[in-house]
Amino acid sequence: MSFIKALFILFFLVLLQGISSVLDTGSNSNIAVYWGQGGSDSSLAEFCDDYPQVNVVLLSFVTKFSSTGGFPSMEIGTRKCNPFPGTNLGDCPQLGQEIKTCQAQGKTTMLSIGGATYTEGGFSSKSDAINSANTVWQTFGPNTPESQHRPFGDAVIDGFDFDLESPATNMPAFGNRLSELMNGQWDRDFYLTAAPQCPFPDNNVGDCGLNAFTNGAPTGFNFDQWDQWTREESVSKNVKVMVGAPGSQDVAPSSGYVDAGQLGEIFEYSKRFSSMGGVMVWDASHLQMNPGLLGSIKKLAEDVLGTVGRVLIGQMGCSYCCVFRLGFVIFGL
């Protein structure tokens, strides 16, 4: 994932089963960080210990929905995991323990699918998408009798993020099936997210493609357009939008990096919109090389964005998947 000059990512958040104490859907100062793609990453547990300000961690990435043996494959962090026999799916029990460590600290810990190396292009049919959703859920969601391989052992991730940087077909069927599975009789909330490109509208959509940030042409800071979309076009009128910031200059080589002072101005402008929901940072490894940035972001979020009132959270129907083309979307289920 890379950042264009707008520094803008969209984070839409809707809760369907009640407010979670982990990810506060009524707060305007949530902080989400991607973890797992930088060579200098500390362990996940160390990151969660060192950054109490972060309340959403997105593990990146599952690189294929369906690889050898019909199971997903993933490249997360620098630690190598031995694959389950007949698959490219790593068996990572230590990472599973660290996921539980982060969750015990009150962090919503999700799994991101895609990234710059994703090339599957979605699914050949709706039935293929549904079958893949079942496999992903059995692999990373709650342990069920249908589960075959559990890379994180008994750890259960809190949801899935789609960071697909090229058009992907039949994603609504995949997302709707995950929605159905997440909306079962569970004792916890689950979330779905997606990260299309920043420019409005996203011209790389395809079949409701979930397109993440890429090295697109620079655009202006267009929060007003996204806020209007949340009110007039979004399936849910309770969508929230988060401003995204690169963790260092290295991740935004095209003059996309801004310091805390400039972020303060962006937050001050954005807080006028009822859809404003907090801050996202890409990514953990760059954040760790930029001491002090996260503390500044947290203080700015609390001082500037904390003045915005809470929003009502409502329910959305099964047609929600098409909103993925317009933002980094989190749906609590």
CSV table of C-alpha atoms in Angstrom, one decimal:
chain,number,residue,atom,x,y,z
A,1,MET,CA,0.0,0.0,0.0
A,2,SER,CA,1.3,3.5,-0.8
A,3,PHE,CA,0.1,7.0,-0.2
A,4,ILE,CA,-0.6,9.7,-2.7
A,5,LYS,CA,-0.4,13.4,-1.7
A,6,ALA,CA,-3.9,13.5,-0.3
A,7,LEU,CA,-2.9,11.3,2.6
A,8,PHE,CA,-6.4,10.0,2.6
A,9,ILE,CA,-7.8,6.7,3.4
A,10,LEU,CA,-11.5,6.0,4.1
A,11,PHE,CA,-12.6,4.0,7.1
A,12,PHE,CA,-16.3,3.3,7.2
A,13,LEU,CA,-17.7,1.8,10.3
A,14,VAL,CA,-21.1,0.2,11.1
A,15,LEU,CA,-22.0,-1.9,14.0
A,16,LEU,CA,-24.8,-4.5,13.6
A,17,GLN,CA,-24.9,-6.3,17.0
A,18,GLY,CA,-24.0,-3.9,19.7
A,19,ILE,CA,-21.1,-1.6,20.7
A,20,SER,CA,-17.8,-3.4,21.1
A,21,SER,CA,-15.5,-2.3,24.0
A,22,VAL,CA,-12.5,-2.8,21.7
A,23,LEU,CA,-13.2,-0.8,18.5
A,24,ASP,CA,-15.3,2.2,19.7
A,25,THR,CA,-17.7,2.8,16.8
A,26,GLY,CA,-18.9,6.0,18.5
A,27,SER,CA,-15.5,7.5,18.8
A,28,ASN,CA,-13.8,9.9,16.4
A,29,SER,CA,-10.3,9.1,17.7
A,30,ASN,CA,-9.8,5.4,16.8
A,31,ILE,CA,-6.3,4.6,15.6
A,32,ALA,CA,-5.7,1.7,13.1
A,33,VAL,CA,-2.3,0.4,12.0
A,34,TYR,CA,-1.3,-2.2,9.4
A,35,TRP,CA,1.3,-4.7,10.7
A,36,GLY,CA,3.3,-7.4,8.9
A,37,GLN,CA,4.8,-6.0,5.7
A,38,GLY,CA,8.0,-4.2,6.9
A,39,GLY,CA,11.3,-6.0,7.3
A,40,SER,CA,12.0,-4.2,10.5
A,41,ASP,CA,8.8,-5.2,12.2
A,42,SER,CA,9.1,-6.3,15.8
A,43,SER,CA,6.9,-9.2,16.9
A,44,LEU,CA,3.2,-8.5,16.9
A,45,ALA,CA,3.1,-8.8,20.7
A,46,GLU,CA,5.9,-6.3,21.1
A,47,PHE,CA,4.1,-3.9,18.8
A,48,CYS,CA,0.9,-4.1,20.8
A,49,ASP,CA,2.9,-3.7,24.0
A,50,ASP,CA,4.8,-0.7,22.7
A,51,TYR,CA,1.8,1.1,21.2
A,52,PRO,CA,-1.1,1.3,23.7
A,53,GLN,CA,-2.6,4.1,21.6
A,54,VAL,CA,-3.5,1.7,18.8
A,55,ASN,CA,-6.9,0.0,19.1
A,56,VAL,CA,-7.1,-1.6,15.6
A,57,VAL,CA,-4.3,-3.8,14.2
A,58,LEU,CA,-4.6,-5.1,10.6
A,59,LEU,CA,-2.3,-8.1,9.9
A,60,SER,CA,-1.1,-8.0,6.3
A,61,PHE,CA,-1.4,-10.0,4.1
A,62,VAL,CA,-3.2,-13.1,3.0
A,63,THR,CA,-1.9,-13.1,-0.6
A,64,LYS,CA,-4.4,-15.6,-2.1
A,65,PHE,CA,-7.9,-16.6,-1.3
A,66,SER,CA,-7.3,-20.1,-2.8
A,67,SER,CA,-3.8,-21.5,-3.2
A,68,THR,CA,-2.4,-25.1,-3.2
A,69,GLY,CA,-5.0,-27.5,-1.9
A,70,GLY,CA,-7.7,-24.9,-2.1
A,71,PHE,CA,-6.5,-23.1,1.1
A,72,PRO,CA,-5.4,-19.5,1.4
A,73,SER,CA,-1.8,-18.5,1.5
A,74,MET,CA,-0.3,-15.6,3.5
A,75,GLU,CA,2.9,-13.6,4.0
A,76,ILE,CA,2.7,-11.9,7.4
A,77,GLY,CA,5.7,-10.6,9.3
A,78,THR,CA,9.3,-11.8,9.0
A,79,ARG,CA,8.8,-15.1,10.9
A,80,LYS,CA,8.7,-18.1,8.6
A,81,CYS,CA,5.9,-20.7,9.3
A,82,ASN,CA,6.0,-24.3,8.0
A,83,PRO,CA,3.1,-24.9,5.7
A,84,PHE,CA,0.4,-27.5,6.4
A,85,PRO,CA,1.0,-30.6,4.3
A,86,GLY,CA,-0.3,-30.2,0.7
A,87,THR,CA,-0.9,-26.4,1.1
A,88,ASN,CA,0.9,-23.1,1.0
A,89,LEU,CA,-0.8,-22.1,4.2
A,90,GLY,CA,1.6,-21.5,7.0
A,91,ASP,CA,1.2,-23.1,10.5
A,92,CYS,CA,1.9,-20.1,12.8
A,93,PRO,CA,1.0,-21.0,16.4
A,94,GLN,CA,3.3,-18.3,17.8
A,95,LEU,CA,1.6,-15.6,15.8
A,96,GLY,CA,-1.7,-17.0,17.1
A,97,GLN,CA,-0.6,-16.5,20.7
A,98,GLU,CA,0.5,-13.0,19.9
A,99,ILE,CA,-2.9,-12.3,18.3
A,100,LYS,CA,-4.5,-13.3,21.6
A,101,THR,CA,-2.0,-11.1,23.5
A,102,CYS,CA,-3.1,-8.0,21.4
A,103,GLN,CA,-6.8,-8.8,21.8
A,104,ALA,CA,-6.3,-9.2,25.6
A,105,GLN,CA,-5.0,-5.6,25.6
A,106,GLY,CA,-8.3,-4.4,24.0
A,107,LYS,CA,-7.1,-4.2,20.4
A,108,THR,CA,-9.3,-5.3,17.5
A,109,THR,CA,-7.0,-7.6,15.5
A,110,MET,CA,-8.0,-8.2,11.9
A,111,LEU,CA,-6.6,-10.0,8.9
A,112,SER,CA,-5.9,-8.1,5.6
A,113,ILE,CA,-6.3,-9.9,2.3
A,114,GLY,CA,-4.6,-8.7,-0.9
A,115,GLY,CA,-1.7,-6.3,-1.0
A,116,ALA,CA,0.4,-5.2,-4.0
A,117,THR,CA,1.2,-8.8,-5.0
A,118,TYR,CA,-2.4,-10.0,-5.2
A,119,THR,CA,-3.2,-11.2,-8.7
A,120,GLU,CA,-6.2,-13.6,-8.5
A,121,GLY,CA,-8.7,-11.0,-9.8
A,122,GLY,CA,-11.5,-12.2,-7.5
A,123,PHE,CA,-13.5,-15.3,-8.3
A,124,SER,CA,-14.7,-17.1,-11.4
A,125,SER,CA,-18.3,-17.4,-10.2
A,126,LYS,CA,-20.5,-16.5,-7.3
A,127,SER,CA,-20.5,-20.1,-6.1
A,128,ASP,CA,-16.7,-20.0,-6.1
A,129,ALA,CA,-16.7,-16.8,-4.1
A,130,ILE,CA,-19.1,-18.4,-1.5
A,131,ASN,CA,-17.0,-21.5,-1.2
A,132,SER,CA,-13.9,-19.4,-0.6
A,133,ALA,CA,-15.7,-17.4,2.0
A,134,ASN,CA,-16.6,-20.6,3.8
A,135,THR,CA,-12.9,-21.7,3.7
A,136,VAL,CA,-11.6,-18.4,4.9
A,137,TRP,CA,-14.1,-18.3,7.8
A,138,GLN,CA,-13.3,-21.9,8.8
A,139,THR,CA,-9.5,-21.1,8.7
A,140,PHE,CA,-9.4,-17.8,10.5
A,141,GLY,CA,-12.7,-17.4,12.2
A,142,PRO,CA,-14.1,-19.4,15.2
A,143,ASN,CA,-13.0,-23.0,15.3
A,144,THR,CA,-15.8,-25.2,14.0
A,145,PRO,CA,-16.2,-28.9,13.1
A,146,GLU,CA,-15.7,-27.9,9.5
A,147,SER,CA,-12.3,-26.3,10.2
A,148,GLN,CA,-9.3,-28.3,8.7
A,149,HIS,CA,-6.2,-26.1,9.0
A,150,ARG,CA,-5.9,-23.4,11.7
A,151,PRO,CA,-2.7,-21.3,11.1
A,152,PHE,CA,-3.3,-19.3,14.3
A,153,GLY,CA,-4.4,-22.3,16.4
A,154,ASP,CA,-7.3,-21.4,18.7
A,155,ALA,CA,-6.9,-17.7,18.1
A,156,VAL,CA,-9.8,-16.1,16.3
A,157,ILE,CA,-9.3,-12.9,14.3
A,158,ASP,CA,-11.8,-10.1,14.7
A,159,GLY,CA,-12.5,-9.7,11.0
A,160,PHE,CA,-11.2,-9.3,7.5
A,161,ASP,CA,-9.8,-6.4,5.5
A,162,PHE,CA,-9.8,-6.4,1.6
A,163,ASP,CA,-6.8,-4.5,0.3
A,164,LEU,CA,-7.1,-5.4,-3.3
A,165,GLU,CA,-5.2,-3.1,-5.6
A,166,SER,CA,-6.7,-4.2,-8.9
A,167,PRO,CA,-10.3,-5.0,-10.0
A,168,ALA,CA,-11.7,-8.2,-8.5
A,169,THR,CA,-14.9,-10.0,-9.7
A,170,ASN,CA,-17.7,-11.5,-7.6
A,171,MET,CA,-16.5,-9.8,-4.4
A,172,PRO,CA,-20.1,-9.0,-3.3
A,173,ALA,CA,-20.9,-12.7,-3.1
A,174,PHE,CA,-17.7,-13.3,-1.1
A,175,GLY,CA,-18.5,-10.4,1.3
A,176,ASN,CA,-22.1,-11.2,1.7
A,177,ARG,CA,-21.3,-14.8,2.6
A,178,LEU,CA,-18.7,-13.6,5.2
A,179,SER,CA,-21.4,-11.3,6.5
A,180,GLU,CA,-23.8,-14.2,6.9
A,181,LEU,CA,-21.2,-16.3,8.8
A,182,MET,CA,-20.2,-13.4,11.0
A,183,ASN,CA,-23.8,-12.7,11.9
A,184,GLY,CA,-24.2,-16.1,13.5
A,185,GLN,CA,-24.7,-16.8,17.2
A,186,TRP,CA,-21.3,-15.6,18.4
A,187,ASP,CA,-20.3,-14.0,21.7
A,188,ARG,CA,-18.3,-11.3,20.0
A,189,ASP,CA,-18.4,-8.7,17.2
A,190,PHE,CA,-16.7,-9.2,13.8
A,191,TYR,CA,-15.8,-6.6,11.2
A,192,LEU,CA,-15.3,-6.5,7.4
A,193,THR,CA,-13.1,-3.8,5.9
A,194,ALA,CA,-11.9,-2.7,2.5
A,195,ALA,CA,-9.5,-0.1,1.1
A,196,PRO,CA,-10.2,1.3,-2.4
A,197,GLN,CA,-8.2,4.1,-4.0
A,198,CYS,CA,-8.4,7.6,-2.8
A,199,PRO,CA,-9.6,9.6,-5.8
A,200,PHE,CA,-13.4,10.0,-6.0
A,201,PRO,CA,-14.8,8.0,-7.6
A,202,ASP,CA,-12.5,5.1,-7.8
A,203,ASN,CA,-12.0,4.5,-11.6
A,204,ASN,CA,-10.6,1.0,-11.1
A,205,VAL,CA,-13.7,-0.5,-9.6
A,206,GLY,CA,-14.7,-3.3,-12.1
A,207,ASP,CA,-17.3,-5.6,-10.5
A,208,CYS,CA,-17.6,-3.7,-7.2
A,209,GLY,CA,-13.9,-4.2,-6.9
A,210,LEU,CA,-12.3,-3.4,-3.5
A,211,ASN,CA,-9.3,-1.3,-4.7
A,212,ALA,CA,-6.7,-0.2,-2.2
A,213,PHE,CA,-4.4,2.8,-2.3
A,214,THR,CA,-1.9,2.7,-5.1
A,215,ASN,CA,0.6,5.1,-6.7
A,216,GLY,CA,-2.2,7.2,-8.3
A,217,ALA,CA,-2.0,10.7,-9.5
A,218,PRO,CA,-2.0,13.3,-6.7
A,219,THR,CA,-5.4,14.6,-5.7
A,220,GLY,CA,-6.7,17.3,-3.4
A,221,PHE,CA,-7.9,16.5,0.1
A,222,ASN,CA,-11.5,15.5,-0.9
A,223,PHE,CA,-13.0,14.6,2.5
A,224,ASP,CA,-16.1,16.7,1.6
A,225,GLN,CA,-16.8,14.4,-1.4
A,226,TRP,CA,-16.6,11.3,0.7
A,227,ASP,CA,-18.8,12.8,3.4
A,228,GLN,CA,-21.4,13.7,0.8
A,229,TRP,CA,-21.2,10.1,-0.4
A,230,THR,CA,-21.8,8.7,3.1
A,231,ARG,CA,-25.0,10.8,3.3
A,232,GLU,CA,-26.4,10.5,-0.2
A,233,GLU,CA,-25.1,7.3,-1.8
A,234,SER,CA,-23.9,4.9,0.8
A,235,VAL,CA,-26.2,1.9,1.6
A,236,SER,CA,-25.7,2.8,5.3
A,237,LYS,CA,-26.1,6.4,6.4
A,238,ASN,CA,-24.0,5.7,9.5
A,239,VAL,CA,-20.7,5.2,7.6
A,240,LYS,CA,-17.6,6.8,9.2
A,241,VAL,CA,-14.5,8.0,7.4
A,242,MET,CA,-10.9,8.0,8.8
A,243,VAL,CA,-8.0,10.1,7.7
A,244,GLY,CA,-4.9,8.1,6.9
A,245,ALA,CA,-1.3,9.0,7.5
A,246,PRO,CA,1.9,7.4,6.2
A,247,GLY,CA,4.2,6.3,9.1
A,248,SER,CA,7.3,7.9,7.6
A,249,GLN,CA,8.6,9.7,4.5
A,250,ASP,CA,9.8,6.4,3.0
A,251,VAL,CA,6.3,5.1,2.5
A,252,ALA,CA,5.1,8.3,0.8
A,253,PRO,CA,8.0,9.1,-1.7
A,254,SER,CA,5.8,11.4,-3.9
A,255,SER,CA,5.6,14.2,-1.3
A,256,GLY,CA,2.7,12.5,0.5
A,257,TYR,CA,4.2,12.7,4.0
A,258,VAL,CA,3.0,15.4,6.4
A,259,ASP,CA,4.2,16.2,9.9
A,260,ALA,CA,2.0,16.4,13.0
A,261,GLY,CA,1.4,20.1,12.5
A,262,GLN,CA,-0.1,19.6,9.0
A,263,LEU,CA,-2.1,16.6,10.3
A,264,GLY,CA,-3.6,18.9,12.9
A,265,GLU,CA,-4.8,21.2,10.2
A,266,ILE,CA,-6.3,18.2,8.3
A,267,PHE,CA,-8.0,17.0,11.5
A,268,GLU,CA,-9.3,20.5,12.2
A,269,TYR,CA,-10.9,20.7,8.7
A,270,SER,CA,-12.2,17.1,8.8
A,271,LYS,CA,-13.9,17.3,12.2
A,272,ARG,CA,-16.8,19.4,10.7
A,273,PHE,CA,-18.0,16.3,8.9
A,274,SER,CA,-20.2,13.9,10.9
A,275,SER,CA,-18.6,10.9,9.1
A,276,MET,CA,-15.2,11.6,10.6
A,277,GLY,CA,-14.1,8.5,12.5
A,278,GLY,CA,-10.4,8.7,13.4
A,279,VAL,CA,-6.9,7.9,12.0
A,280,MET,CA,-5.2,5.1,10.1
A,281,VAL,CA,-1.4,4.7,9.8
A,282,TRP,CA,0.5,2.6,7.2
A,283,ASP,CA,2.4,0.8,8.5
A,284,ALA,CA,3.9,-0.5,11.7
A,285,SER,CA,7.5,-0.9,10.5
A,286,HIS,CA,7.6,2.7,9.3
A,287,LEU,CA,5.9,4.0,12.4
A,288,GLN,CA,8.5,2.3,14.5
A,289,MET,CA,11.2,4.2,12.6
A,290,ASN,CA,9.5,7.5,13.2
A,291,PRO,CA,9.5,7.9,17.0
A,292,GLY,CA,7.0,10.3,18.4
A,293,LEU,CA,4.6,10.4,15.4
A,294,LEU,CA,2.0,8.1,16.9
A,295,GLY,CA,2.0,10.0,20.2
A,296,SER,CA,1.4,13.2,18.3
A,297,ILE,CA,-1.4,11.7,16.2
A,298,LYS,CA,-3.1,10.3,19.4
A,299,LYS,CA,-3.0,13.7,21.1
A,300,LEU,CA,-4.2,15.5,18.0
A,301,ALA,CA,-7.1,13.0,17.6
A,302,GLU,CA,-8.1,13.5,21.2
A,303,ASP,CA,-7.7,17.3,21.3
A,304,VAL,CA,-9.1,18.1,17.9
A,305,LEU,CA,-11.4,15.2,16.9
A,306,GLY,CA,-12.6,14.5,20.4
A,307,THR,CA,-14.9,17.5,20.2
A,308,VAL,CA,-17.1,15.8,17.6
A,309,GLY,CA,-20.2,14.2,18.9
A,310,ARG,CA,-20.9,10.4,18.8
A,311,VAL,CA,-22.9,9.0,15.9
A,312,LEU,CA,-25.8,6.6,15.9
A,313,ILE,CA,-25.0,3.1,14.6
A,314,GLY,CA,-27.5,1.3,12.5
A,315,GLN,CA,-28.0,-1.9,10.5
A,316,MET,CA,-27.4,-2.3,6.8
A,317,GLY,CA,-28.7,-4.8,4.3
A,318,CYS,CA,-26.9,-7.5,2.3
A,319,SER,CA,-26.3,-5.2,-0.6
A,320,TYR,CA,-23.6,-3.4,1.4
A,321,CYS,CA,-20.7,-4.9,-0.6
A,322,CYS,CA,-20.9,-2.4,-3.4
A,323,VAL,CA,-19.9,0.4,-1.0
A,324,PHE,CA,-16.5,-1.2,-0.8
A,325,ARG,CA,-15.6,0.5,-4.0
A,326,LEU,CA,-15.6,3.8,-2.2
A,327,GLY,CA,-13.7,3.4,1.0
A,328,PHE,CA,-11.8,1.6,3.6
A,329,VAL,CA,-14.8,0.0,5.1
A,330,ILE,CA,-15.3,-1.6,8.5
A,331,PHE,CA,-18.6,-3.4,9.2
A,332,GLY,CA,-19.0,-4.7,12.7
A,333,LEU,CA,-21.2,-7.8,12.5
